[in-house]
Amino acid sequence: MRTETIALSPLAPGANLSLTVQRFGAEGARPRIYVQASLHADEIPGMIAAHHLRERLTALEAEGKIKGEIILVPSANPIGLAQRVMGDHIGRFHLADGVNFNRGYPHLVPKVAERIEGKLTKDGEANVRLIREALRAELEAWKPSNAAEVMKKALLGLAQEADIVLDLHCDSEAVVHLYTHTRSAEEFSALSALIGSHAYLLADESGDEPFDEACSRPWAELADRFPDYPIPFGCHSTTLEFRGEQDVTHETGRADAAAMIDYMILRGAIAGEAPQIPEAFCYATPLAASEPVQAPANGILVFRTEVGAKVKAGEVIAEVIDPLTGAVRLAEAPSDGTMFARVAVRFVTQGMRIAKVAGTTAKRTGKLLGA
């Protein structure tokens, strides 16, 4: 394992912030797989999975079994790790401006398209190299305006030239699920089964420029802009949601790391016998078919339905009780599907999103992700 440190301090006066990057395998070897954990710094299930992944990769490297290059950032958000307000850890949003750490990554396609115009050929691999060079140049030209953007630039710089990107997250209370680009559905179908995903959510663009789409979307959009030239999908990226915030155990961490190792064997980054892929719990569905359940009133939230349950449209999944009058309002599933996530709080305000149901019929448009 080769370890390096990337300083983030130029725009964070008074703080000594840095990223730790751990590399396995030969530099520049392909496939290159990039893994980062806890971009939302209060989402620790990905961090424990990364801990066990590092142990496995260290042993595999000692055995000479790393055939590609694997880059691991075991804790991707030192800014968020340091943020506490009256005892509560705030790792999802940058306290300086309220911006989500997993939003606002630069959309480089327009300028990259200008750079590659007239230089593409009929050689797909040469086009991939050309586009990676252009992406690197455009990211280098981006001038961050605050410490969080310095960090975003560093993370994207590590990831955008990888063949595969695994961004490890979790929800409040949830079963395992994942998000990816529509054109990566086949690429990650085995991984979805290996991690035991209960929802496999696809979108071409989900809104607000999250990290995984900053890695993957350029390849789809550039292929569409230049249809006369072969442009292979150069970076398949996914957000893996490893259950809920409290699901931090060695057992789940080892299982998640083992699933990622199996996937890396399938992709040829690690030598080994191809693993048996279990029967999937779900199939890929549009993110636009995933609908939020909103609180019908202010009050005490009492769930009737556990995460992972199959629900029917109109089925009551929770009660909201007025603590003063005892009045009860019912929250219903918006469609048939799987209730794959819910909030951890138990007192809610009217209109608040309290759960998510992965349906099969795309209904929503516009921004598809929560705050």
Coordinates of C-alpha atoms in Angstrom, one line a residue:
M1 CA 0.0 0.0 0.0
R2 CA 1.3 3.4 -0.9
T3 CA -0.1 6.3 1.2
E4 CA -0.2 10.0 0.3
T5 CA -1.6 13.1 1.9
I6 CA -3.4 15.9 0.0
A7 CA -3.5 19.2 1.9
L8 CA -6.8 21.1 1.8
S9 CA -5.7 24.0 4.0
P10 CA -5.3 26.9 1.5
L11 CA -8.9 28.1 1.9
A12 CA -9.4 26.8 5.4
P13 CA -7.4 29.3 7.5
G14 CA -6.6 28.1 11.0
A15 CA -7.3 24.5 10.2
N16 CA -4.9 21.8 9.1
L17 CA -7.1 19.7 6.9
S18 CA -6.0 16.9 4.6
L19 CA -7.1 13.8 2.7
T20 CA -5.4 10.5 3.1
V21 CA -5.2 8.4 -0.1
Q22 CA -4.2 4.7 -0.1
R23 CA -3.2 3.0 -3.3
F24 CA -2.9 -0.7 -4.1
G25 CA -1.4 -2.3 -7.2
A26 CA 0.9 -0.8 -9.8
E27 CA 0.5 2.9 -10.6
G28 CA -1.4 3.4 -13.8
A29 CA -2.5 -0.2 -14.1
R30 CA -6.0 -0.9 -15.5
P31 CA -8.7 -1.3 -14.5
R32 CA -8.4 1.5 -12.0
I33 CA -11.0 1.4 -9.3
Y34 CA -11.6 4.4 -7.0
V35 CA -13.4 4.0 -3.7
Q36 CA -14.2 6.7 -1.2
A37 CA -16.1 6.5 2.1
S38 CA -18.2 9.0 4.1
L39 CA -18.3 12.0 1.8
H40 CA -21.2 12.8 4.1
A41 CA -19.0 12.7 7.2
D42 CA -21.7 11.5 9.6
E43 CA -22.4 8.4 7.5
I44 CA -20.1 5.9 9.1
P45 CA -21.2 2.5 7.6
G46 CA -19.1 3.3 4.5
M47 CA -16.2 4.1 6.7
I48 CA -16.3 0.8 8.5
A49 CA -16.6 -1.0 5.1
A50 CA -13.6 0.9 3.9
H51 CA -11.7 -0.2 7.0
H52 CA -12.3 -3.8 6.3
L53 CA -11.7 -3.3 2.6
R54 CA -8.2 -1.8 3.3
E55 CA -7.4 -4.9 5.4
R56 CA -8.4 -7.2 2.6
L57 CA -6.6 -5.2 -0.1
T58 CA -3.4 -5.1 2.0
A59 CA -3.4 -8.9 2.3
L60 CA -4.2 -9.4 -1.4
E61 CA -1.4 -7.0 -2.4
A62 CA 1.0 -9.0 -0.3
E63 CA 0.0 -12.1 -2.2
G64 CA 0.5 -10.4 -5.5
K65 CA -3.1 -10.5 -6.5
I66 CA -3.8 -6.9 -7.2
K67 CA -3.8 -6.7 -11.0
G68 CA -5.3 -3.3 -11.6
E69 CA -4.9 -0.1 -9.5
I70 CA -7.2 0.4 -6.5
I71 CA -7.4 3.9 -4.9
L72 CA -9.0 4.1 -1.5
V73 CA -9.9 7.3 0.4
P74 CA -11.1 5.8 3.7
S75 CA -12.5 9.1 5.0
A76 CA -13.4 11.5 2.3
N77 CA -14.5 14.6 4.2
P78 CA -12.2 16.0 6.9
I79 CA -14.2 19.3 6.9
G80 CA -17.4 17.5 7.8
L81 CA -15.7 15.3 10.4
A82 CA -14.7 18.4 12.3
Q83 CA -18.2 20.0 12.3
R84 CA -20.2 19.8 15.5
V85 CA -23.0 22.0 16.7
M86 CA -24.1 21.8 20.3
G87 CA -22.9 18.2 20.5
D88 CA -24.4 17.0 17.2
H89 CA -22.3 16.0 14.3
I90 CA -23.2 17.8 11.1
G91 CA -21.4 16.0 8.3
R92 CA -23.8 16.3 5.4
F93 CA -23.8 20.1 4.9
H94 CA -20.9 22.6 4.9
L95 CA -21.7 24.9 7.8
A96 CA -20.1 27.9 6.1
D97 CA -22.8 28.0 3.4
G98 CA -25.2 25.2 3.9
V99 CA -24.2 23.4 0.7
N100 CA -24.4 19.6 0.7
F101 CA -21.0 18.0 0.4
N102 CA -22.3 15.7 -2.3
R103 CA -23.7 18.5 -4.5
G104 CA -22.2 21.2 -6.6
Y105 CA -19.4 19.4 -8.4
P106 CA -18.3 21.1 -11.7
H107 CA -20.1 20.1 -14.9
L108 CA -17.1 20.0 -17.3
V109 CA -18.8 18.8 -20.4
P110 CA -19.2 22.0 -22.4
K111 CA -15.5 23.0 -22.1
V112 CA -14.3 19.5 -22.6
A113 CA -16.4 19.3 -25.8
E114 CA -14.6 22.4 -27.0
R115 CA -11.2 20.9 -26.3
I116 CA -11.8 17.6 -28.1
E117 CA -13.7 19.1 -31.1
G118 CA -11.9 18.0 -34.3
K119 CA -9.5 15.7 -32.4
L120 CA -11.6 12.5 -32.1
T121 CA -10.8 9.5 -34.3
K122 CA -12.3 6.1 -35.0
D123 CA -10.1 4.6 -32.3
G124 CA -12.3 4.4 -29.2
E125 CA -9.4 3.8 -26.8
A126 CA -7.6 6.8 -28.1
N127 CA -10.8 8.9 -27.7
V128 CA -11.0 7.8 -24.0
R129 CA -7.4 8.9 -23.4
L130 CA -8.1 12.3 -25.2
I131 CA -11.3 12.9 -23.1
R132 CA -9.5 12.0 -19.8
E133 CA -6.8 14.5 -20.7
A134 CA -9.4 17.2 -21.4
L135 CA -11.3 16.4 -18.2
R136 CA -8.1 16.7 -16.2
A137 CA -7.3 20.1 -17.9
E138 CA -10.7 21.5 -17.2
L139 CA -10.8 20.4 -13.6
E140 CA -7.3 21.9 -13.1
A141 CA -8.7 25.2 -14.6
W142 CA -11.6 25.3 -12.0
K143 CA -10.8 27.8 -9.3
P144 CA -12.4 26.8 -5.9
S145 CA -13.9 29.6 -3.8
N146 CA -14.0 27.9 -0.4
A147 CA -12.5 25.0 1.5
A148 CA -15.3 22.6 0.6
E149 CA -14.7 23.3 -3.1
V150 CA -10.9 22.7 -2.6
M151 CA -11.9 19.3 -1.2
K152 CA -14.3 18.6 -4.0
K153 CA -11.7 19.4 -6.6
A154 CA -9.2 17.0 -4.9
L155 CA -11.7 14.2 -4.7
L156 CA -12.9 14.6 -8.3
G157 CA -9.3 14.7 -9.5
L158 CA -8.6 11.3 -7.8
A159 CA -11.7 9.7 -9.2
Q160 CA -12.5 11.1 -12.7
E161 CA -9.9 9.0 -14.5
A162 CA -10.9 5.7 -12.9
D163 CA -12.7 3.0 -14.8
I164 CA -15.0 2.4 -11.8
V165 CA -16.0 4.7 -9.0
L166 CA -17.6 3.4 -5.8
D167 CA -18.9 6.2 -3.5
L168 CA -19.8 4.7 -0.1
H169 CA -22.8 6.3 1.8
C170 CA -25.8 5.4 3.9
D171 CA -29.3 6.8 4.6
S172 CA -30.9 7.6 7.9
E173 CA -32.6 4.2 8.4
A174 CA -32.4 2.0 5.3
V175 CA -31.8 -1.3 3.6
V176 CA -28.9 -1.5 1.2
H177 CA -29.5 0.3 -2.1
L178 CA -27.6 2.1 -4.9
Y179 CA -27.8 4.8 -7.4
T180 CA -26.1 5.0 -10.8
H181 CA -26.3 6.3 -14.4
T182 CA -28.8 4.6 -16.6
R183 CA -26.1 3.5 -19.0
S184 CA -24.2 1.8 -16.1
A185 CA -27.2 -0.5 -15.2
E186 CA -25.6 -3.6 -16.7
E187 CA -22.1 -2.8 -15.3
F188 CA -23.4 -2.7 -11.7
S189 CA -26.0 -5.4 -11.9
A190 CA -23.6 -8.0 -10.4
L191 CA -22.5 -5.6 -7.6
S192 CA -26.2 -4.8 -6.8
A193 CA -26.7 -8.5 -6.2
L194 CA -23.5 -9.0 -4.3
I195 CA -24.2 -6.3 -1.8
G196 CA -27.8 -7.4 -1.4
S197 CA -29.4 -4.2 -2.7
H198 CA -33.2 -3.8 -2.2
A199 CA -33.4 -0.8 -4.6
Y200 CA -31.3 -0.2 -7.8
L201 CA -32.0 3.3 -8.9
L202 CA -31.1 4.8 -12.4
A203 CA -31.0 8.3 -13.7
D204 CA -29.3 10.1 -16.5
E205 CA -29.3 13.3 -14.4
S206 CA -30.6 13.5 -10.9
G207 CA -30.0 17.2 -10.3
D208 CA -27.6 19.5 -8.4
E209 CA -24.4 17.8 -9.7
P210 CA -23.6 15.0 -7.2
F211 CA -20.1 13.4 -7.1
D212 CA -21.0 10.1 -8.9
E213 CA -22.5 12.0 -11.8
A214 CA -19.5 14.3 -12.1
C215 CA -17.6 11.2 -12.8
S216 CA -20.0 9.3 -15.1
R217 CA -22.2 11.8 -16.9
P218 CA -19.5 13.4 -19.1
W219 CA -19.1 10.0 -20.9
A220 CA -22.8 9.7 -21.8
E221 CA -23.1 13.4 -22.8
L222 CA -20.0 13.4 -24.9
A223 CA -21.0 10.2 -26.7
D224 CA -24.3 11.9 -27.5
R225 CA -22.6 15.1 -28.7
F226 CA -20.2 13.2 -31.0
P227 CA -22.2 10.3 -32.3
D228 CA -20.0 9.8 -35.4
Y229 CA -17.0 8.7 -33.2
P230 CA -16.7 5.7 -30.8
I231 CA -16.6 6.9 -27.2
P232 CA -16.7 4.0 -24.8
F233 CA -18.2 4.8 -21.3
G234 CA -14.9 5.6 -19.6
C235 CA -16.1 5.9 -16.0
H236 CA -18.9 3.8 -14.4
S237 CA -19.7 5.4 -11.1
T238 CA -22.2 4.4 -8.4
T239 CA -23.3 5.6 -5.0
L240 CA -23.6 2.6 -2.6
E241 CA -25.9 3.2 0.4
F242 CA -24.9 0.8 3.1
R243 CA -28.1 0.7 5.3
G244 CA -28.7 3.3 8.0
E245 CA -26.6 5.6 10.1
Q246 CA -26.6 3.3 13.1
D247 CA -25.7 0.2 11.2
V248 CA -22.0 0.2 12.0
T249 CA -20.7 -3.3 12.9
H250 CA -17.8 -5.4 12.0
E251 CA -20.1 -8.0 10.5
T252 CA -21.7 -5.7 8.1
G253 CA -18.4 -3.9 7.3
R254 CA -16.7 -7.3 6.5
A255 CA -19.7 -8.3 4.4
D256 CA -19.7 -5.1 2.4
A257 CA -15.9 -5.2 1.9
A258 CA -16.2 -8.9 0.7
A259 CA -18.9 -7.9 -1.8
M260 CA -16.7 -5.1 -3.2
I261 CA -13.7 -7.5 -3.4
D262 CA -15.8 -10.0 -5.3
Y263 CA -16.9 -7.3 -7.7
M264 CA -13.3 -6.3 -8.2
I265 CA -12.4 -9.9 -9.1
L266 CA -15.2 -9.9 -11.7
R267 CA -13.8 -6.7 -13.2
G268 CA -10.3 -8.1 -13.3
A269 CA -8.7 -5.7 -10.8
I270 CA -8.0 -8.6 -8.4
A271 CA -6.9 -12.1 -9.4
G272 CA -9.0 -14.9 -8.1
E273 CA -11.8 -17.4 -8.8
A274 CA -14.9 -15.6 -10.1
P275 CA -17.5 -15.5 -7.3
Q276 CA -20.9 -16.9 -7.5
I277 CA -23.4 -14.1 -7.9
P278 CA -26.4 -14.5 -5.6
E279 CA -30.0 -14.1 -6.8
A280 CA -30.8 -10.3 -6.7
F281 CA -33.4 -8.9 -4.4
C282 CA -34.4 -6.3 -6.9
Y283 CA -34.0 -5.2 -10.5
A284 CA -33.0 -1.8 -11.8
T285 CA -35.8 0.9 -11.8
P286 CA -35.8 4.6 -12.7
L287 CA -34.9 7.0 -9.9
A288 CA -37.9 9.0 -11.2
A289 CA -40.1 6.2 -10.0
S290 CA -38.8 6.5 -6.5
E291 CA -41.2 8.7 -4.6
P292 CA -41.0 10.4 -1.2
V293 CA -43.6 9.9 1.5
Q294 CA -44.5 13.2 3.2
A295 CA -45.7 13.8 6.7
P296 CA -49.4 14.8 6.5
A297 CA -49.2 16.9 9.7
N298 CA -47.0 18.0 12.6
G299 CA -46.6 15.4 15.3
I300 CA -45.2 12.2 16.7
L301 CA -44.1 9.8 13.9
V302 CA -44.9 6.1 14.5
F303 CA -43.9 3.8 11.6
R304 CA -46.1 0.8 10.8
T305 CA -43.7 -0.4 8.1
E306 CA -40.1 -1.5 8.4
V307 CA -37.5 -0.6 5.8
G308 CA -37.2 -3.2 3.0
A309 CA -40.9 -4.0 3.1
K310 CA -42.9 -4.3 -0.1
V311 CA -45.8 -1.9 0.0
K312 CA -48.9 -1.2 -2.1
A313 CA -50.2 2.2 -3.2
G314 CA -52.3 3.7 -0.5
E315 CA -51.0 1.4 2.2
V316 CA -50.5 3.1 5.5
I317 CA -46.8 3.1 6.4
A318 CA -46.9 5.5 9.4
E319 CA -49.0 7.5 11.8
V320 CA -48.5 11.1 12.7
I321 CA -50.0 11.9 16.1
D322 CA -50.8 15.4 17.4
P323 CA -49.4 15.2 21.0
L324 CA -51.9 17.8 22.2
T325 CA -55.2 16.6 20.8
G326 CA -54.4 13.0 20.0
A327 CA -55.6 13.4 16.4
V328 CA -54.0 10.8 14.1
R329 CA -53.1 11.4 10.5
L330 CA -52.0 8.6 8.2
A331 CA -49.1 8.6 5.8
E332 CA -49.6 6.4 2.8
A333 CA -47.3 4.8 0.2
P334 CA -47.6 6.7 -3.1
S335 CA -47.1 3.7 -5.3
D336 CA -46.4 -0.1 -5.3
G337 CA -42.8 -0.8 -4.5
T338 CA -40.2 -1.2 -1.8
M339 CA -39.9 1.2 1.2
F340 CA -36.1 1.3 1.2
A341 CA -35.4 4.2 3.5
R342 CA -37.0 6.3 6.2
V343 CA -36.0 9.1 8.6
A344 CA -34.5 8.6 12.0
V345 CA -36.3 11.4 13.8
R346 CA -39.7 10.7 15.4
F347 CA -41.2 14.1 15.6
V348 CA -42.0 15.7 12.2
T349 CA -43.4 18.7 10.6
Q350 CA -46.1 18.8 7.9
G351 CA -44.7 18.2 4.4
M352 CA -41.4 16.7 5.7
R353 CA -40.1 13.7 3.7
I354 CA -40.3 10.7 6.1
A355 CA -39.7 7.7 3.8
K356 CA -38.8 6.7 0.2
V357 CA -40.6 4.1 -1.9
A358 CA -38.9 2.6 -5.0
G359 CA -41.6 2.1 -7.5
T360 CA -41.4 1.0 -11.2
T361 CA -43.2 3.8 -13.1
A362 CA -41.3 7.0 -13.6
K363 CA -43.5 9.9 -12.4
R364 CA -41.2 12.6 -11.2
T365 CA -39.2 15.2 -13.2
G366 CA -36.7 17.8 -12.3
K367 CA -34.4 17.4 -9.3
L368 CA -34.7 13.8 -8.1
L369 CA -32.6 13.8 -5.0
G370 CA -33.3 15.2 -1.5
A371 CA -31.4 18.0 0.2

